[in-house]
Amino acid sequence: GVPRLVEWHKQRATSGFAAPSSPNQSECSHLQKLHRGSSFSSPVVEHVSSSSSSSLKTKTSIEPKGKHGTGALDVASAMSPAACSHVNGFKVDNWKQNLRVIYRCFVWSGSAETRKRKAKSCVCHVCGAHLSRLHSCLYCVFFGCFAKKHIHEHAKSKRHNLAIDLLYGGIYCFVCQDYIYDKDMEQIAKEEQRKAWKLQGTSHLFAPAGIGERYSTWEPTKRELELLQHNPKRRRITTNCTIGLRGLINLGNTCFMNCIVQALTHTPLLRDFFLSDRHKCEMKPNSCLVCEMSQLFQEFYSGHRSPHIPFRLLHLVWTHARHLAGYEQQDAHEFLIAALDVLHRHCKGDDNGKKANNPNHCNCIIDQIFTGGLQSDVTCQVCHGVSTTIDPFWDISLDLPGSSTPFWPLSPGSDGSVVNGESQMSGATTLTDCLRRFTRPEHLGSSAKIKCSGCHSYQESTKQLTMKKLPIVACFHLKRFEHSAKLRRKITTYVSFPLELDMTPFMASSKESRMNGQYQQSMDTLNNDNKYSLFAVVNHQGTLESGHYTTFIRQHKDQWFKCDDAIITKASIKDVLDSEGYLLFYHKQFLEYE
Amino acid sequence: MSKDLQMRAAINQKLIEMGERERLKELLRAKLIECGWKDQLKAHCKDVIKEKGLEHVTVEDLVAEITPKGRALVPDSVKKELLQRIRAFLAQHSTL
């Protein structure tokens, strides 16, 4: 087969969203909940000992309810651990209101006034310390530290046997000598905590980008508990387990699709999104690619070791991306862009109600993960006025040496500086070289004059591309397939790429500071926003006429595997870095919080 | 109270008053989840519980067992970042 290369315009054609039809509530039969926010750590599945009847009870007791102060489970009281009998002495008269006041003033202070009071008064009455696990007596106004046992002394001498942890709101019983979990008290605690959060407003530091809720421990719903009970088998994630790895059958030159599927199923944020069931479908059943993707993740994380047959995926791709239909070999890069586009279009239901006024800036998971902003500055050579546009992008296509367009030299006067640990003089072309070339100022020439709004006439100009906004996953496409008028060939020039990549030199902001005369600070270890880690590499072996795609993917932070259709084998980092490289997938090392 | 302790108390007060302590706590929580610290300690907790037996273990047992490990496992980058934020906060509210 012949890999075809279609020019992908930087500005995606805006296509209307699919018309909403009858809602399709997807309910997955396997239930695997994940913690939000884990990047490279493996997906955590709650491990419950498979010893029968006590399993769910075990789970409820292990949850650190004392520490969080919330966590009254919505289950039949037979399930929740009984609170101790010593609280009965406390639960008299107006105890609920008294307890609320304590939470509001000393544990979760929502208003400025209560905060001030808390700041002033919450110190140990014995030693004045404020940081040794301060507790407040529930029977009188006394604060004592736990670590130094001052609250214990008070409890003993006054026979006040209940105290509350001022950090997390847990209730401690000195008779039982442990934290206790009383359903009524927990309810009050939860309510007061929510109230305090509301008072503090939606602070920008409280929520990871795109989720918009404050962190709280996951608690299963009734339905989820049922499912957990009916499906008692659990899977333990260890550092060596191979969950998430699965081969894909080649359905006839479909390795171009398989290799991309492997990269996508190993994109941590995407995996977390799908395994947390975050997709709400608004399309006809069996026509939504996002639903199919969700199914695919279920298949990959099911633990089945036999290769998966992605015939439904292939069919959906053919339906929604006609130009890829047929049994010929296609270009993997083209497939990636088409797949992202269809997924983006089908994600309409996940917008959380926010109207996507601008189709280029919707809040779907695809945009959140893959969309970056490319800044294009056109500078008039006469008046030096700059015209700036920012276009969204899903990938960066890089020219290579050996193509018909000249690669060297780079920007005039470029220094042989060391970037990303690679020196320009070393001989082998590096990814950084390609990026430097991509972001160099380019003379547009006298035959391509631009209308300058400052000069009101056509002038010669230079154009420069820089990164305005970096996506969480950056995909670099090495343009190995050349299709010029004369020749069609594959460029096999070796390009070395790093395991860790710093995009700082290519940022629009870096360009600005260079122009303002501020030289780049030596790598500030705290400016981590532009650092990336390699997690997937798609390779093409063979020629333009007949070739084969494979993917290296990263698992458990430092283990790599080669995915060759149905065959998965262990690979070394050296194998990965020595490979030719066609599509390089990098993941941001540190997630920014909006 | 020594001058050092007095200063700490004053800083702590300011942090609580301005709501900064809450924000820092949330940020820290997020960072510790991200780097896998929470998962590590959770696993350690489960080991302790298995060892001591579910019916007998107390919160105190867990606190005693995991505090040293928890402290040691906090990544330097996280410590640095929190410190930097506290410094920035203090610089802003320089009446201290």
XYZ file of C-alpha atoms in Angstrom:
690
model
C 0.000 0.000 0.000
C 0.997 3.616 -0.455
C 0.882 6.011 2.459
C -0.892 9.086 1.229
C -0.060 12.483 2.562
C -2.765 15.076 2.665
C -1.800 18.606 3.520
C -3.370 19.342 6.890
C -4.320 22.934 7.235
C -3.430 24.563 10.475
C -6.919 25.929 10.848
C -9.298 23.052 11.131
C -12.395 23.385 9.018
C -15.156 24.153 11.413
C -17.808 21.549 10.998
C -21.135 21.657 12.676
C -21.651 19.402 15.649
C -23.720 16.284 15.181
C -27.383 16.988 15.810
C -28.363 15.815 19.276
C -30.587 12.779 19.265
C -31.966 10.575 21.979
C -29.579 10.511 24.896
C -27.561 7.391 25.159
C -26.632 6.722 28.727
C -23.632 4.495 28.672
C -23.174 2.281 31.633
C -20.101 0.211 31.799
C -20.232 -3.188 33.339
C -16.676 -3.148 34.564
C -16.209 -0.452 37.121
C -12.745 0.900 37.580
C -12.534 4.268 39.312
C -9.398 6.290 39.281
C -7.966 9.041 41.307
C -7.872 12.289 39.396
C -4.572 13.863 38.802
C -2.208 10.913 38.655
C 0.021 11.466 35.678
C 2.545 8.729 35.365
C 1.612 6.718 38.392
C -0.395 3.688 37.419
C -4.153 3.854 37.571
C -5.090 2.975 41.091
C -7.860 0.503 41.520
C -9.178 0.101 45.013
C -7.821 -3.175 46.219
C -10.276 -5.014 48.345
C -9.306 -8.351 49.802
C -11.242 -10.942 47.927
C -12.172 -12.796 51.111
C -15.912 -12.739 50.720
C -18.322 -11.232 53.185
C -16.061 -8.856 54.995
C -14.781 -7.314 51.783
C -16.998 -4.250 51.626
C -16.872 -3.768 55.349
C -13.089 -3.810 55.128
C -13.244 -1.109 52.497
C -15.380 1.239 54.505
C -13.180 1.005 57.550
C -9.976 1.597 55.647
C -11.180 4.898 54.166
C -9.454 7.539 56.282
C -12.634 9.209 57.359
C -11.097 10.594 60.520
C -8.551 12.507 58.556
C -10.972 14.034 56.112
C -13.871 14.483 58.427
C -16.267 13.558 55.694
C -17.258 10.210 54.498
C -20.515 9.074 55.902
C -21.361 6.431 53.399
C -24.790 6.395 51.913
C -25.404 2.791 52.798
C -27.624 0.761 55.042
C -26.548 1.292 58.632
C -25.592 -2.355 58.865
C -22.608 -1.495 56.697
C -21.196 1.561 58.460
C -19.098 0.974 61.541
C -21.083 1.754 64.695
C -20.050 4.898 66.495
C -19.003 4.327 70.066
C -21.537 4.650 72.863
C -19.595 7.462 74.522
C -20.952 10.055 72.140
C -24.384 9.614 73.683
C -23.253 11.711 76.628
C -22.508 14.508 74.195
C -25.632 14.281 72.103
C -27.919 16.165 74.416
C -29.693 19.524 74.321
C -28.499 21.758 71.547
C -25.491 19.635 70.648
C -25.914 19.885 66.895
C -25.756 23.651 66.865
C -22.798 23.652 69.258
C -20.943 21.241 67.035
C -21.657 23.352 63.974
C -20.247 26.397 65.689
C -17.074 24.521 66.516
C -16.639 23.374 62.914
C -17.398 26.784 61.538
C -15.117 28.710 63.860
C -12.202 26.457 64.438
C -11.989 23.788 61.779
C -13.250 25.077 58.459
C -13.263 28.830 58.756
C -14.950 30.201 55.681
C -15.274 33.885 56.398
C -12.553 36.421 57.104
C -13.962 36.972 60.567
C -13.860 33.333 61.597
C -10.433 32.963 60.068
C -9.132 35.800 62.163
C -10.604 34.280 65.274
C -9.178 30.893 64.403
C -5.760 32.368 63.803
C -5.721 34.098 67.149
C -7.297 31.551 69.417
C -6.229 28.175 68.117
C -3.189 27.548 70.218
C -2.543 24.980 72.900
C -3.693 26.246 76.279
C -0.824 24.449 77.934
C 2.202 25.166 75.787
C 1.083 27.704 73.190
C 1.991 25.526 70.227
C -0.218 25.624 67.147
C 1.183 22.866 65.018
C 1.159 19.716 67.109
C -2.167 18.257 65.951
C -4.269 20.663 67.907
C -7.567 19.366 69.242
C -10.481 21.146 70.789
C -12.402 19.662 73.670
C -16.038 19.137 72.763
C -17.329 19.838 76.242
C -15.566 23.090 77.074
C -13.358 25.728 75.587
C -9.992 24.082 75.703
C -7.421 23.600 72.990
C -4.611 21.170 73.517
C -2.017 19.530 71.392
C -2.355 15.880 70.670
C 1.262 15.116 69.998
C 2.359 16.264 73.429
C -0.711 14.755 75.077
C -1.964 18.048 76.520
C -5.471 17.317 75.329
C -5.248 13.868 76.861
C -4.404 15.371 80.231
C -7.381 17.658 79.982
C -9.670 14.815 79.004
C -8.538 12.743 81.950
C -8.723 15.451 84.582
C -12.045 16.888 83.464
C -13.548 13.606 82.255
C -14.321 15.249 78.958
C -13.917 12.270 76.748
C -14.474 13.762 73.293
C -12.249 16.081 71.292
C -12.128 17.278 67.695
C -9.086 17.476 65.451
C -8.841 21.068 64.257
C -6.988 20.168 61.095
C -9.343 17.597 59.630
C -12.424 17.609 61.830
C -12.192 14.047 63.078
C -13.774 13.218 66.425
C -11.602 11.439 68.980
C -12.923 9.414 71.883
C -10.529 9.096 74.794
C -12.299 6.071 76.193
C -12.112 4.117 72.953
C -8.694 5.663 72.329
C -9.381 6.096 68.679
C -11.196 8.334 66.212
C -14.840 7.458 65.944
C -17.257 7.881 63.085
C -20.698 8.912 64.117
C -23.124 9.243 61.253
C -24.903 12.323 62.569
C -21.693 14.109 63.414
C -20.176 13.269 60.065
C -23.207 14.704 58.345
C -22.764 17.975 60.183
C -19.063 18.001 59.389
C -19.698 17.509 55.702
C -22.281 20.269 55.573
C -20.083 22.760 57.370
C -17.179 21.944 55.119
C -19.258 22.573 52.003
C -20.487 25.836 53.444
C -16.953 26.983 54.148
C -15.875 26.096 50.604
C -18.746 28.067 49.178
C -17.763 31.087 51.232
C -14.231 30.889 49.978
C -15.484 30.951 46.427
C -14.097 29.032 43.508
C -10.486 29.850 44.008
C -8.236 29.248 41.085
C -5.952 27.087 43.113
C -8.605 24.675 44.163
C -9.323 22.767 41.045
C -7.181 21.079 38.416
C -7.829 22.421 34.971
C -11.059 21.332 33.413
C -12.607 19.609 36.383
C -13.873 22.614 38.276
C -14.608 20.867 41.550
C -12.713 20.846 44.749
C -11.040 17.590 45.606
C -12.974 15.181 47.761
C -12.462 11.492 48.303
C -14.452 9.290 45.987
C -17.439 7.669 47.575
C -19.410 5.025 45.752
C -23.069 5.526 44.961
C -25.640 2.862 45.738
C -25.499 1.578 42.194
C -21.725 1.412 42.264
C -21.784 -0.540 45.513
C -24.161 -3.011 43.915
C -21.849 -3.420 40.957
C -18.862 -3.869 43.231
C -20.689 -6.562 45.172
C -21.773 -8.436 42.072
C -18.317 -8.275 40.577
C -16.065 -9.264 43.456
C -12.927 -9.802 41.411
C -10.331 -7.073 41.959
C -7.123 -6.288 40.195
C -4.029 -5.175 42.035
C -1.768 -2.716 40.305
C 1.855 -3.524 41.014
C 4.931 -2.051 39.454
C 5.307 -4.982 37.130
C 1.780 -5.643 36.048
C 0.979 -5.269 32.402
C -2.527 -3.926 32.684
C -3.294 -1.640 29.814
C -1.185 -3.528 27.336
C -2.977 -5.358 24.594
C -2.244 -6.269 21.014
C -4.391 -5.237 18.077
C -5.199 -7.501 15.156
C -4.281 -6.088 11.755
C -7.425 -6.069 9.650
C -5.612 -5.569 6.370
C -3.014 -2.754 6.281
C -4.559 -1.232 9.393
C -1.293 -0.854 11.262
C -1.590 2.886 10.597
C -4.622 2.849 12.877
C -3.271 0.355 15.391
C -0.135 2.365 16.068
C -2.151 5.487 16.883
C -4.578 3.564 19.088
C -1.618 2.313 21.126
C -0.353 5.862 21.589
C -3.794 7.137 22.606
C -4.563 4.340 25.050
C -1.306 5.121 26.795
C -1.880 8.842 27.097
C -2.315 9.152 30.867
C -4.901 11.950 30.973
C -6.946 10.379 28.219
C -6.853 7.051 29.993
C -7.993 8.684 33.231
C -10.823 10.465 31.422
C -12.216 7.323 29.847
C -11.756 4.993 32.774
C -13.578 7.523 34.951
C -16.577 7.366 32.652
C -16.562 11.061 31.945
C -18.095 10.895 28.505
C -21.761 11.778 28.268
C -23.016 10.743 24.886
C -25.521 12.699 22.874
C -25.345 10.753 19.663
C -27.194 7.849 18.160
C -26.078 4.518 19.573
C -23.146 2.888 17.776
C -22.254 6.023 15.867
C -20.120 7.839 18.415
C -16.376 7.476 18.146
C -15.873 8.667 21.711
C -18.080 5.854 23.000
C -16.073 3.429 20.910
C -12.892 4.871 22.369
C -14.327 4.329 25.814
C -15.050 0.706 24.881
C -11.516 0.396 23.636
C -10.128 1.495 26.990
C -12.355 -1.065 28.699
C -10.893 -3.714 26.415
C -7.339 -2.631 27.053
C -7.735 -2.554 30.817
C -9.862 -5.676 31.051
C -6.841 -7.860 31.658
C -7.518 -9.997 28.584
C -4.274 -10.985 27.022
C -5.537 -12.006 23.603
C -5.247 -9.304 20.958
C -8.259 -7.124 20.441
C -9.998 -6.942 17.087
C -10.877 -3.309 16.449
C -13.384 -3.826 13.653
C -15.969 -1.480 15.139
C -13.403 1.259 15.507
C -12.310 0.813 11.917
C -15.884 0.954 10.694
C -16.585 4.146 12.639
C -13.433 5.747 11.306
C -14.452 4.883 7.747
C -17.887 6.346 8.371
C -16.664 9.617 9.809
C -13.416 10.120 7.893
C -14.215 9.020 4.375
C -10.823 9.879 3.033
C -9.335 7.111 5.119
C -11.711 4.399 3.998
C -10.486 1.449 2.031
C -7.972 -1.306 2.606
C -4.943 0.569 1.403
C -2.234 1.593 3.777
C -2.823 5.109 5.059
C -0.604 7.637 6.760
C -0.582 7.268 10.527
C -0.218 10.997 11.039
C -3.240 11.646 8.876
C -5.163 9.090 10.874
C -4.166 10.755 14.148
C -5.447 14.143 13.033
C -8.642 12.688 11.590
C -9.273 10.673 14.763
C -8.703 13.681 17.022
C -11.028 15.712 14.842
C -13.845 13.191 14.959
C -13.394 12.655 18.702
C -13.457 16.398 19.227
C -16.659 16.722 17.220
C -18.333 13.835 19.038
C -17.422 15.178 22.469
C -20.218 17.679 22.413
C -21.989 16.220 25.418
C -18.937 16.598 27.654
C -18.884 20.365 27.576
C -20.576 20.502 30.982
C -23.210 22.759 29.584
C -20.798 25.468 28.590
C -21.708 26.667 25.154
C -18.878 26.228 22.738
C -19.256 29.649 21.168
C -15.991 29.259 19.449
C -15.627 25.804 17.871
C -11.893 26.217 18.067
C -11.926 26.639 21.812
C -14.304 24.108 23.180
C -13.570 22.503 26.485
C -13.702 18.873 25.409
C -11.086 16.447 26.624
C -9.373 16.403 23.221
C -8.899 20.154 23.265
C -7.818 20.134 26.869
C -5.115 17.580 26.202
C -3.953 18.131 22.640
C -4.664 21.707 21.597
C -1.865 24.208 21.672
C -1.572 27.706 20.273
C 0.905 28.589 17.550
C 1.839 32.230 17.277
C 2.738 33.637 13.884
C 4.468 37.020 13.822
C 4.810 38.781 10.492
C 7.204 41.718 10.685
C 7.230 44.385 8.021
C 10.796 45.051 6.922
C 10.145 48.714 6.411
C 8.208 49.949 9.418
C 8.920 46.949 11.648
C 5.264 46.715 12.565
C 4.287 43.234 13.713
C 1.072 41.500 12.842
C 0.326 38.565 15.133
C -2.082 35.689 14.754
C -2.543 32.647 16.973
C -3.764 29.414 15.489
C -4.701 26.256 17.341
C -2.698 23.128 16.588
C -2.764 19.453 17.501
C 0.675 18.598 16.235
C 3.857 20.220 14.975
C 5.072 19.025 11.577
C 8.826 19.396 11.229
C 10.879 19.483 8.039
C 13.936 17.249 7.960
C 17.368 17.580 6.387
C 17.471 15.646 3.139
C 14.181 17.001 1.907
C 14.071 19.301 -1.097
C 13.691 22.359 1.132
C 17.096 23.290 2.559
C 17.459 22.555 6.260
C 20.732 24.217 7.200
C 21.633 26.938 8.038
C 19.293 27.877 10.832
C 18.367 31.462 11.707
C 21.037 34.026 10.795
C 23.489 34.504 13.599
C 22.257 31.561 15.570
C 24.683 30.511 18.208
C 25.862 26.978 18.714
C 24.282 26.981 22.101
C 23.524 23.802 23.943
C 19.824 23.185 24.273
C 18.250 20.128 25.834
C 21.664 18.578 26.260
C 22.325 18.423 22.542
C 24.908 20.499 20.755
C 24.333 21.735 17.227
C 27.839 20.703 16.268
C 27.516 17.056 17.099
C 26.616 16.016 13.577
C 23.412 14.108 14.008
C 20.274 16.169 13.581
C 18.281 16.518 16.760
C 14.662 17.220 17.476
C 15.784 20.496 18.977
C 17.485 21.392 15.680
C 14.200 20.790 13.916
C 12.353 22.931 16.447
C 14.889 25.713 16.126
C 14.430 25.642 12.384
C 10.665 25.647 12.835
C 10.768 28.744 15.005
C 13.400 30.699 13.076
C 12.523 34.006 11.406
C 11.953 33.400 7.726
C 12.301 35.969 4.968
C 9.216 35.820 2.852
C 10.984 37.171 -0.191
C 10.122 39.832 -2.746
C 7.627 37.581 -4.519
C 5.546 37.188 -1.381
C 5.030 40.720 -0.156
C 2.488 41.256 2.592
C 0.113 44.209 2.817
C 1.368 46.159 5.786
C -1.262 48.112 7.711
C 1.393 50.486 9.016
C 2.890 51.332 5.636
C -0.424 50.954 3.764
C 1.393 49.169 0.969
C 2.943 45.836 0.071
C 6.272 45.282 1.715
C 8.746 42.533 2.230
C 8.484 40.874 5.587
C 9.780 38.134 7.820
C 7.617 35.553 9.449
C 8.346 33.706 12.664
C 6.502 30.930 14.431
C 6.636 30.414 18.189
C 4.583 28.519 20.740
C 2.052 30.687 22.462
C 0.368 27.957 24.450
C 1.708 24.469 24.935
C -0.667 21.507 24.940
C -0.503 18.912 27.685
C 0.421 16.351 25.047
C 2.700 17.606 22.310
C 2.900 15.512 19.157
C 5.825 16.071 16.802
C 5.466 14.843 13.250
C 8.741 14.320 11.418
C 7.945 14.880 7.752
C 9.509 11.788 6.332
C 7.233 11.380 3.343
C 8.091 13.739 0.563
C 5.641 14.369 -2.216
C 6.992 16.991 -4.543
C 6.219 17.360 -8.241
C 9.221 15.286 -9.230
C 9.662 12.696 -6.573
C 7.904 10.714 -3.911
C 10.234 9.270 -1.368
C 10.840 8.577 2.254
C 13.454 10.553 4.118
C 15.237 8.209 6.461
C 17.628 10.725 7.994
C 18.215 9.799 11.605
C 16.875 12.433 13.990
C 17.772 11.988 17.613
C 15.122 12.902 20.134
C 15.388 13.187 23.899
C 13.542 11.448 26.702
C 12.982 14.795 28.386
C 12.315 17.963 26.445
C 12.219 21.588 27.509
C 10.159 23.742 25.212
C 11.133 27.034 26.860
C 13.418 28.270 24.042
C 10.587 27.949 21.542
C 7.970 29.838 23.491
C 6.590 33.168 22.360
C 7.372 34.523 25.814
C 11.031 33.534 25.498
C 11.245 35.314 22.175
C 9.800 38.430 23.788
C 12.292 38.437 26.608
C 15.156 37.897 24.151
C 13.944 40.866 22.154
C 13.685 42.968 25.266
C 17.289 42.247 25.995
C 16.627 39.974 28.930
C 18.765 36.954 28.498
C 17.301 33.676 29.372
C 17.695 32.702 32.993
C 19.695 29.592 33.577
C 17.336 26.719 33.911
C 15.177 27.755 36.791
C 14.272 24.489 38.443
C 10.984 25.986 39.533
C 9.851 26.963 36.054
C 8.579 23.532 35.212
C 5.753 24.488 32.932
C 7.559 23.739 29.698
C 9.095 20.398 30.547
C 7.959 17.297 28.724
C 8.552 13.564 28.905
C 8.465 11.199 25.970
C 5.773 8.532 26.292
C 5.110 7.151 22.818
C 7.004 6.848 19.535
C 5.402 5.737 16.264
C 7.831 4.326 13.730
C 7.482 3.517 10.056
C 9.581 0.746 8.595
C 9.971 0.234 4.893
C 9.456 2.393 1.865
C 6.805 4.712 0.600
C 5.342 1.869 -1.434
C 5.202 -0.734 1.254
C 5.733 -0.113 4.901
C 4.658 -1.000 8.386
C 3.901 1.041 11.483
C 4.819 0.124 15.049
C 4.687 2.024 18.323
C 6.843 2.182 21.411
C 4.819 3.074 24.495
C 5.801 3.883 28.016
C 4.319 2.149 31.016
C 4.913 2.619 34.744
C 7.235 5.543 34.189
C 10.309 3.645 33.046
C 9.190 0.557 31.234
C 8.823 0.594 27.492
C 7.020 -1.818 25.226
C 6.941 -2.251 21.481
C 3.494 -2.665 19.972
C 3.589 -4.369 16.595
C -0.053 -5.047 15.780
C -0.902 -8.139 17.813
C 2.556 -8.589 19.270
C 3.697 -6.722 22.364
C 7.299 -7.089 23.484
C 9.427 -5.464 26.143
C 11.765 -2.790 24.825
C 14.700 -0.901 26.247
C 14.998 2.873 26.387
C 17.875 2.498 23.971
C 15.641 0.713 21.454
C 13.249 3.615 21.651
C 15.805 6.391 21.359
C 17.704 4.665 18.570
C 14.615 4.234 16.468
C 13.998 6.392 13.424
C 10.980 8.195 14.824
C 8.000 9.372 12.830
C 5.514 10.603 15.408
C 6.849 11.612 18.810
C 4.435 12.014 21.709
C 5.502 14.086 24.701
C 3.521 14.631 27.888
C 3.859 17.635 30.159
C 5.717 16.704 33.299
C 3.841 19.053 35.567
C 0.170 19.777 35.245
C -0.848 23.365 35.578
C -3.840 24.248 37.624
C -6.057 26.904 36.242
C 8.187 31.213 74.021
C 11.375 31.646 72.085
C 11.585 34.300 69.397
C 11.696 31.599 66.744
C 8.462 30.045 67.955
C 6.866 33.467 68.221
C 7.733 34.202 64.635
C 6.321 30.870 63.501
C 3.105 31.524 65.367
C 2.811 34.981 63.834
C 3.376 33.629 60.321
C 0.866 30.868 60.890
C -1.692 33.368 62.092
C -1.240 35.516 59.033
C -1.527 32.521 56.737
C -4.778 31.453 58.349
C -6.255 34.951 58.436
C -5.691 35.562 54.750
C -6.968 32.155 53.790
C -3.587 31.369 52.325
C -3.115 28.327 54.510
C -6.167 26.673 52.979
C -4.952 27.426 49.482
C -1.503 26.070 50.241
C -3.026 22.942 51.719
C -5.060 22.317 48.593
C -2.084 22.920 46.366
C 0.029 20.584 48.453
C -2.657 17.936 48.330
C -2.785 18.143 44.557
C 0.994 17.974 44.203
C 1.293 15.012 46.528
C -1.342 13.095 44.604
C 0.325 13.912 41.304
C 3.725 12.620 42.257
C 2.289 9.392 43.614
C 3.053 10.160 47.264
C -0.502 9.559 48.343
C -0.639 6.200 46.626
C 2.629 5.129 48.200
C 1.503 5.983 51.693
C -1.901 4.470 51.161
C -0.230 1.209 50.235
C 1.955 1.453 53.319
C -1.141 2.052 55.474
C -2.749 -1.057 54.127
C 0.343 -3.051 54.975
C 0.297 -1.723 58.525
C -3.369 -2.571 58.867
C -2.802 -6.070 57.608
C 0.053 -6.483 60.033
C -1.766 -5.191 63.087
C -5.109 -6.695 62.191
C -8.126 -4.692 61.164
C -9.966 -5.028 64.455
C -7.036 -3.812 66.557
C -5.389 -1.063 64.606
C -5.949 2.527 65.711
C -5.378 5.810 63.973
C -2.494 6.360 66.333
C -0.786 3.208 65.114
C -1.067 4.443 61.558
C 0.117 7.933 62.399
C 3.135 6.569 64.257
C 4.013 4.172 61.447
C 3.616 6.371 58.439
C 4.673 9.806 59.665
C 8.433 9.258 59.283
C 8.018 7.648 55.897
C 5.564 10.296 54.778
C 7.924 13.084 55.734
C 10.858 11.459 53.995
C 8.998 10.802 50.764
C 7.904 14.346 50.049
C 9.797 15.317 46.875
C 12.233 18.205 47.141
C 10.526 19.986 44.276
C 7.281 20.095 46.234
C 9.030 21.422 49.340
C 10.763 24.055 47.257
C 7.584 25.178 45.624
C 5.644 25.490 48.872
C 8.519 27.385 50.482
C 8.665 29.732 47.561
C 4.969 30.426 47.807
C 5.186 31.112 51.513
C 8.111 33.463 50.938
C 6.200 35.271 48.223
C 3.209 35.569 50.521
C 5.341 36.984 53.325
C 6.976 39.427 50.975
C 3.569 40.666 49.979
C 2.398 41.083 53.540
C 5.618 42.550 54.834
C 4.214 43.981 58.026
C 5.550 40.877 59.694
